[in-house]
Short mmCIF file of C-alpha atoms in Angstrom, two decimals:
data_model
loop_
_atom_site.label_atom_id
_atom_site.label_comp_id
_atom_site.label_asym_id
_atom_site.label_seq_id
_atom_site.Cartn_x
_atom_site.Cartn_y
_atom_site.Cartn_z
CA UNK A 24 4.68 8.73 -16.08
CA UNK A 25 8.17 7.87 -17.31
CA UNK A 26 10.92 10.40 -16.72
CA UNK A 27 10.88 12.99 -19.74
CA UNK A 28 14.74 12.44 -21.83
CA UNK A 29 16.74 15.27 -22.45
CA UNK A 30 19.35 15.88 -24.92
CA UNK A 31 22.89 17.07 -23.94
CA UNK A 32 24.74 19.43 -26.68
CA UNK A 33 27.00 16.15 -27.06
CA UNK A 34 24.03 14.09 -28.44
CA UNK A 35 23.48 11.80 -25.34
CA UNK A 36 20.22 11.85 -22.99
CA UNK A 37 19.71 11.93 -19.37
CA UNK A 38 16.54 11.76 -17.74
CA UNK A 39 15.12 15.45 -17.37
CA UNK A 40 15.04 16.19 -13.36
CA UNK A 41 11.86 16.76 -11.51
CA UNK A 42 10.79 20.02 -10.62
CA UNK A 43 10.96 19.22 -6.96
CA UNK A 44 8.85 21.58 -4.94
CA UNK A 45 5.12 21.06 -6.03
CA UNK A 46 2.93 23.02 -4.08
CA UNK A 47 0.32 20.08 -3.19
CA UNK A 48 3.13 18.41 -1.01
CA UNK A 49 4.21 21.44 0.55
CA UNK A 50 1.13 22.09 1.62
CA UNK A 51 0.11 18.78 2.93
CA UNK A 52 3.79 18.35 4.63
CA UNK A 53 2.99 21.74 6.22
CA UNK A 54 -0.48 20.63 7.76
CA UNK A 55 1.36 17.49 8.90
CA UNK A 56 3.81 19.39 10.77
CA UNK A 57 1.18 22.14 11.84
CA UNK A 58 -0.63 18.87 13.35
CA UNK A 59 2.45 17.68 14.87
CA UNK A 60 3.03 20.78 16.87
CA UNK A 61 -0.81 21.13 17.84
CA UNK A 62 -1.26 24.57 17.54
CA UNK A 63 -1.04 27.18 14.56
CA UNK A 64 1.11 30.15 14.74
CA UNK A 65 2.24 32.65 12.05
CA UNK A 66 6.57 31.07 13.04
CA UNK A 67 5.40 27.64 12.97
CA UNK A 68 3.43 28.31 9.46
CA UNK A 69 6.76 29.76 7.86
CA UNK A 70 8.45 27.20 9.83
CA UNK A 71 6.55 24.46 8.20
CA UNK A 72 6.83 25.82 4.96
CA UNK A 73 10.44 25.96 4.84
CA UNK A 74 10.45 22.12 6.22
CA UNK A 75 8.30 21.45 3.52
CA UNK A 76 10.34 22.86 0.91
CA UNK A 77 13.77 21.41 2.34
CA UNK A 78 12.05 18.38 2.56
CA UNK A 79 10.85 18.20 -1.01
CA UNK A 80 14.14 19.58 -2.42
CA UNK A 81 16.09 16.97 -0.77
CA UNK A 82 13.72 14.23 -2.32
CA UNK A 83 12.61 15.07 -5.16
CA UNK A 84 9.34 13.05 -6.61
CA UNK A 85 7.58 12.87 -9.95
CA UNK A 86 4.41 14.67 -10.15
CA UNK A 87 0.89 13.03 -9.57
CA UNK A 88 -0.96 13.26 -12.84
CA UNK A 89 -4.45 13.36 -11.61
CA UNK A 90 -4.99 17.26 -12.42
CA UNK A 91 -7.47 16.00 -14.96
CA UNK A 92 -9.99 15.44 -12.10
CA UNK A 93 -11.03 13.37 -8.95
CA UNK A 94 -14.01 11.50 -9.15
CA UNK A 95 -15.84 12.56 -5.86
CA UNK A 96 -18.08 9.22 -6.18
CA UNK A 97 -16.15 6.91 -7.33
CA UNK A 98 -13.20 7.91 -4.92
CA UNK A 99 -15.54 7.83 -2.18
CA UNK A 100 -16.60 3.89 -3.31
CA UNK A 101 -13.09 2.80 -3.42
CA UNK A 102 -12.76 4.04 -0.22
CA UNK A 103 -15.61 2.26 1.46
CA UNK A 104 -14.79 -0.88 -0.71
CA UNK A 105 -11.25 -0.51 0.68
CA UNK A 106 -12.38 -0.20 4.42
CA UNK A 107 -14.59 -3.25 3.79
CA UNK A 108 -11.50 -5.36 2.68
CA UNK A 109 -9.45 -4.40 5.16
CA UNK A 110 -11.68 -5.93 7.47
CA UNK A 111 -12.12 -8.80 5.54
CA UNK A 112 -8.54 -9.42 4.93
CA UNK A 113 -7.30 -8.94 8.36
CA UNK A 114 -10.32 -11.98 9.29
CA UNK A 115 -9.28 -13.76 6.00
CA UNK A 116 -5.38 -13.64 7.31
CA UNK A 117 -5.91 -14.51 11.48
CA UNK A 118 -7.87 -17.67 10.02
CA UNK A 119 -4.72 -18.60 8.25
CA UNK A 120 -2.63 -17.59 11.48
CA UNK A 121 -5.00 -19.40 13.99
CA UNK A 122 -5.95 -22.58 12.11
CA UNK A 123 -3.67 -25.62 12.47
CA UNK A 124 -3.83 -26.79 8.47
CA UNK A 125 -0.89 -26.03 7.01
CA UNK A 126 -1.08 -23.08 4.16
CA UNK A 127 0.03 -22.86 0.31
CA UNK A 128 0.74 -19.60 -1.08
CA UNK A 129 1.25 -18.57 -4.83
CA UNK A 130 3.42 -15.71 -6.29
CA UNK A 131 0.85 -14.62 -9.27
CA UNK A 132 1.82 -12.09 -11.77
CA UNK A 133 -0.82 -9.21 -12.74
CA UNK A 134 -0.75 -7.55 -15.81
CA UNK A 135 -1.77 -3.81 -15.19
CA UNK A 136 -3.88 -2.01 -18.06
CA UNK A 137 -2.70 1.45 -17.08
CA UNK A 138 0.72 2.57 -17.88
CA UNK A 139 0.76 5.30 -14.98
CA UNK A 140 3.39 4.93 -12.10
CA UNK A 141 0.98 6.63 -9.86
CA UNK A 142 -1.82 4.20 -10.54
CA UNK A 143 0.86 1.38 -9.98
CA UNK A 144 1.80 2.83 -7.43
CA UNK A 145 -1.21 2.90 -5.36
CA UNK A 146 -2.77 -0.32 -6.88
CA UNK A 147 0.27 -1.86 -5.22
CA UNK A 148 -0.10 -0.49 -1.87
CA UNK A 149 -3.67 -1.17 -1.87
CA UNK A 150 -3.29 -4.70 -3.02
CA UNK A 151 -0.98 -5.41 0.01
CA UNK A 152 -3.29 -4.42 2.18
CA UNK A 153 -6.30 -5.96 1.26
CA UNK A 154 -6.94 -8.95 -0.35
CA UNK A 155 -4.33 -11.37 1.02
CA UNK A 156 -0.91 -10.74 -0.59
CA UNK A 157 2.36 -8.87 -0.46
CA UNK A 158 4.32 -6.93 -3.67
CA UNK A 159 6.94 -9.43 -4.50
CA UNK A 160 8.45 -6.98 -7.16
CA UNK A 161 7.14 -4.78 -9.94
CA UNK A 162 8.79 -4.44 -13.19
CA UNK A 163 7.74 -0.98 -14.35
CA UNK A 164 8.96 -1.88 -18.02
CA UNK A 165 5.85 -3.60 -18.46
CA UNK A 166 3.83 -2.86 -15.53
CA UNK A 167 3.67 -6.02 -13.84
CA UNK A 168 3.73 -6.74 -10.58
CA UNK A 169 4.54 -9.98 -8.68
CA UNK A 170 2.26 -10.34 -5.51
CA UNK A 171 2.49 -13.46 -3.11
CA UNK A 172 -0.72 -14.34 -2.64
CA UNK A 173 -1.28 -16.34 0.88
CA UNK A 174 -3.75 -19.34 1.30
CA UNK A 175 -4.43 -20.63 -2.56
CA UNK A 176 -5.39 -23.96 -2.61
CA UNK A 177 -5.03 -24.54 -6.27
CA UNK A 178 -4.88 -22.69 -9.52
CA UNK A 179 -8.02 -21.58 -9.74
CA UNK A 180 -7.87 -19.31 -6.73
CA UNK A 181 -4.61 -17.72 -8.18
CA UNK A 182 -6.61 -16.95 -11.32
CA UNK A 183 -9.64 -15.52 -9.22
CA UNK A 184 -7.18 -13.38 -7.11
CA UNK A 185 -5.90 -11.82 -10.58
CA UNK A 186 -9.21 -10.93 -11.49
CA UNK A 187 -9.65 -9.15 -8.02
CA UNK A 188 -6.70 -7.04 -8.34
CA UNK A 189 -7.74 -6.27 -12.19
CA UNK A 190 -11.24 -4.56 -10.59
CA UNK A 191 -9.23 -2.87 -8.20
CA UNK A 192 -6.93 -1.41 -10.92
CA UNK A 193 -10.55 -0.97 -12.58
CA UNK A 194 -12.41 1.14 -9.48
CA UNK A 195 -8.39 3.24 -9.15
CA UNK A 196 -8.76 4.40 -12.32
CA UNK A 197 -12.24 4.98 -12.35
CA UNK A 198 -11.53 7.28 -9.18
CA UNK A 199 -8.71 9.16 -10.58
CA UNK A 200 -9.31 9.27 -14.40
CA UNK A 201 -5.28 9.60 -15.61
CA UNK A 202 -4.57 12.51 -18.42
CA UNK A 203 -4.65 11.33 -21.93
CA UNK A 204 -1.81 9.94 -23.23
CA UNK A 205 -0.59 12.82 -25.29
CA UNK A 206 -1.03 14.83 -22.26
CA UNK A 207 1.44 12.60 -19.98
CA UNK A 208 4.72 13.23 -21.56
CA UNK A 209 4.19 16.82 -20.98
CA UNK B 88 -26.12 6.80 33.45
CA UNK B 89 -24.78 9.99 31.12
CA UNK B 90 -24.66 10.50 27.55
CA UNK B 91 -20.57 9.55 27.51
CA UNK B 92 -21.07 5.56 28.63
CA UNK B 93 -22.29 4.11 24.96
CA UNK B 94 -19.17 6.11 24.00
CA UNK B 95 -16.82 4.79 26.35
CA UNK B 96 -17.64 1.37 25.83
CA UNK B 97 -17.30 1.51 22.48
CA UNK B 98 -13.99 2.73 22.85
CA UNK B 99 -13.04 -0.15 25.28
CA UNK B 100 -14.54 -2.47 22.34
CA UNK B 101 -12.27 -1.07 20.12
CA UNK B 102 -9.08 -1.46 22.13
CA UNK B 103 -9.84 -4.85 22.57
CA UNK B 104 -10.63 -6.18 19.32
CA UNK B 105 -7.03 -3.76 18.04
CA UNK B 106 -5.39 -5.50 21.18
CA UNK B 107 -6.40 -8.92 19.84
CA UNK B 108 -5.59 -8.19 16.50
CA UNK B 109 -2.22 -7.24 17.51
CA UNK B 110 -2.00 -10.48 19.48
CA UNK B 111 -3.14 -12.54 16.17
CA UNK B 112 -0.53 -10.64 14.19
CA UNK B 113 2.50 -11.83 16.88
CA UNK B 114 1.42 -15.31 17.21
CA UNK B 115 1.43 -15.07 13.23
CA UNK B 116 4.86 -14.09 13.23
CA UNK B 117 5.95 -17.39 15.13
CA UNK B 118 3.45 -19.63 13.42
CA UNK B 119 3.61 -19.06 9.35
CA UNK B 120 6.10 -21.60 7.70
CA UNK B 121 8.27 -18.91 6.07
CA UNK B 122 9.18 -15.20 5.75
CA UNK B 123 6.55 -14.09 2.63
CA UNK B 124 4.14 -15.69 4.77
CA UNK B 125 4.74 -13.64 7.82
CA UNK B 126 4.90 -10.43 6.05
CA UNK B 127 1.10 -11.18 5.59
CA UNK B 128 0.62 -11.63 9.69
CA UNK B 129 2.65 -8.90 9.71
CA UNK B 130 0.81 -6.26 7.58
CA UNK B 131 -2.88 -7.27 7.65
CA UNK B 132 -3.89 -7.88 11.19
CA UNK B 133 -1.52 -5.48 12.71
CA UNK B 134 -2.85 -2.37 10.61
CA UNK B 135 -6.36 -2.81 11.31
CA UNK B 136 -5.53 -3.72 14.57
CA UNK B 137 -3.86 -0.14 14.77
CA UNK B 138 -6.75 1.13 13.02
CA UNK B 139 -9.35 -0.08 16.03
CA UNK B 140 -6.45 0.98 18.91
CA UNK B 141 -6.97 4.79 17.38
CA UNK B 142 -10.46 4.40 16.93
CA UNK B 143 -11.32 3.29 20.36
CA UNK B 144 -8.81 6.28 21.70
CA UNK B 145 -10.39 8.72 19.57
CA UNK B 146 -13.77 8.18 20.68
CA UNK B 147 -12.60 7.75 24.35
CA UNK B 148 -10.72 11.29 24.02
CA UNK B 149 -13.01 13.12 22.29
CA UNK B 150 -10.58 15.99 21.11
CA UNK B 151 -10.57 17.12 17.52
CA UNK B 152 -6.76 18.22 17.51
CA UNK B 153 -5.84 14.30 18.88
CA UNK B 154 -7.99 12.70 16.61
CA UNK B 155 -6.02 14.65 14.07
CA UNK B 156 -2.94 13.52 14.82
CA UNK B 157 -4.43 9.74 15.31
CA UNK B 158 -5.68 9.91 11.61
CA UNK B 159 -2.20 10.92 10.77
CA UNK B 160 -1.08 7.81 12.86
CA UNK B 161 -3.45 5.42 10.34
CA UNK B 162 -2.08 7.15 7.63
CA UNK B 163 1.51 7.01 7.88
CA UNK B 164 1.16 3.27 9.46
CA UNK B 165 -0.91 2.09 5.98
CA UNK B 166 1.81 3.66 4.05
CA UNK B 167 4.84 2.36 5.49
CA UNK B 168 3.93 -1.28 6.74
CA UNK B 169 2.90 -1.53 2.72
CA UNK B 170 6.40 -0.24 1.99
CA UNK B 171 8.27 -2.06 4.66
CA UNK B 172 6.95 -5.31 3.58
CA UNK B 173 7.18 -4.88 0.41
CA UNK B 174 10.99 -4.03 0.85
CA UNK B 175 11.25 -7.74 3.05
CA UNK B 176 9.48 -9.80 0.13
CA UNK B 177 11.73 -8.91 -2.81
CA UNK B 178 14.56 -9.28 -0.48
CA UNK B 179 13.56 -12.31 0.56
CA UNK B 180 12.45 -13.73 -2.70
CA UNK B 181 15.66 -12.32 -5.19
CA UNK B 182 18.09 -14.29 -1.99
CA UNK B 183 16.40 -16.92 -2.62
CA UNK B 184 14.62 -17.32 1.09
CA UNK B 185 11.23 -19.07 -0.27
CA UNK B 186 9.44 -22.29 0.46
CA UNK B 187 9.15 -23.07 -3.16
CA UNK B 188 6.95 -26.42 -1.96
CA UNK B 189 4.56 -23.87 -0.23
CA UNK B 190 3.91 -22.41 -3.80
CA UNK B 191 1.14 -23.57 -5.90
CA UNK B 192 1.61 -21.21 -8.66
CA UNK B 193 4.94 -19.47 -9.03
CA UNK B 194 5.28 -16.90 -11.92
CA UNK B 195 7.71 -15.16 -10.87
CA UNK B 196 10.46 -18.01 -10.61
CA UNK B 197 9.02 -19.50 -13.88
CA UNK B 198 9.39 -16.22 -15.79
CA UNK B 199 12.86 -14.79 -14.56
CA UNK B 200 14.52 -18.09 -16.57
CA UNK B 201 14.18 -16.83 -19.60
CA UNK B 202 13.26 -13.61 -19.49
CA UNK B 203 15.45 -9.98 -18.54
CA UNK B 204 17.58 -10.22 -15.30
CA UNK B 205 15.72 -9.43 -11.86
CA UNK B 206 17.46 -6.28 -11.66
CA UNK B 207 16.13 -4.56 -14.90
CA UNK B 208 13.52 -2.50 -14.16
#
């Protein structure tokens, strides 16, 4: 989701700020502290909370538009198809480390179909660590990202690797359904 | 023989194959040609690697408030090697650090010559 434009009395625009304290990540920073200390107590609960708040006041972060609804069985696929590739990735990338050829990389650029942050977001991080490649950059004007794709032999492996990051995008979104678009600017 | 040895050895598997992973990811480090290379040795091996090192101490411990705090460990390591390396790459790559001759497709490079600065976002 872009940042929402508002109008000054003067006629210019700013971007409108956050609202920074969303209750999902004060809870979860509150369980991570709670698990930090090891113990629950009624001080370190208040405690946490006010952590939590500080912490989200002091850096601020757009909302996660995924209130429309989480796909319980399609998360839980991407999740298992995730653990799988990890696996296979870490295998596919000791090959490369242990083997005495010499390797050739590619820096491919993906297209995403989703114009959400947050799926760009994670569809980032989860392309770096699975299939073989690292986030190069990612031009959020058009939703592109540049990933450096280790061990392609020729062009037709860079065009098979796009097409494995487009099913990713594909089993993201079909986890965590984004709003409609009218919705999103709300 | 008691009901804890299956368990324990598992465990030891674990450590091992995280230990050796870990080991891969190092030697990786020295080995790879150039930096966007390592960042792969760097990310891949080395998480799962963490991954199996909490597993196999998780089942060797057996104590839900550790294995808590080791599934916050996985967490937080998957989140920030992705962000770390990330960070390294497009340093790396906008100073100009990159074995163009290792590339066999570079779109990036090809792009950015006619298109909007590397800065815009």
């Amino acid at each position: 989701m872009s940042p929402v434009l508002r109008t000054r009395r003067d006629g210019s625009t700013r971007p409108a700020r956050y609202r920074a304290v969303q209750p999902l990540a004060v809870l979860w920073l509150t369980l991570v502290w709670l698990a930090m200390w090891g113990e629950v107590s009624p001080l370190l609960v208040v405690g946490g909370v006010l952590v939590a708040v500080a912490v989200c006041v002091a850096f601020p972060l757009p909302p996660i538009d995924i209130a429309s609804g989480l796909r319980p069985l399609a998360l839980a696929r991407l999740v298992a198809r995730f653990l799988v590739d990890l696996v296979r990735a870490s295998i596919q990338v000791s090959g490369v480390v242990l083997r005495r050829r010499p390797v050739r990389n590619a820096v491919v650029a993906v297209d995403l179909e989703s114009s959400s942050d947050f799926v760009m977001t994670l569809v980032a991080a989860m392309l770096s660590l699975i299939p073989g490649s690292v986030v190069v950059e990612a031009r959020r004007s058009t939703h592109t990202l540049y990933l450096h794709v280790l061990d392609v032999p020729d062009e037709e492996s860079a065009e098979r690797f796009r097409r494995d990051a487009l099913d990713l995008e594909q089993r993201v979104l079909r986890a965590l359904p984004p709003h409609a678009p009218e919705e999103a600017g709300a | 023989m008691s009901w804890t040895t299956p368990l324990d050895v598992a465990a030891a598997v674990c450590i091992l194959l995280g230990a050796v992973l870990t080991l891969i990811a190092a030697i990786g480090q020295v080995r790879m040609p150039d930096l966007l290379s390592r960042m792969h040795a760097a990310t891949k091996p080395q998480v799962l690697g963490t991954v199996l090192i909490v597993l196999g101490l998780s089942l060797r411990l057996r104590d839900p408030g550790v294995v808590g705090l080791l599934l916050l460990v996985v967490l937080l390591q998957m989140a920030t090697s992705v962000v770390s390396s990330h960070m390294v790459a497009r340093a790396s790559f906008r100073a100009g650090q990159v074995r163009h001759d290792l590339l066999v497709v570079d779109e990036l490079s090809d792009e950015q010559l006619h298109e909007e600065p590397r800065g815009a976002p």
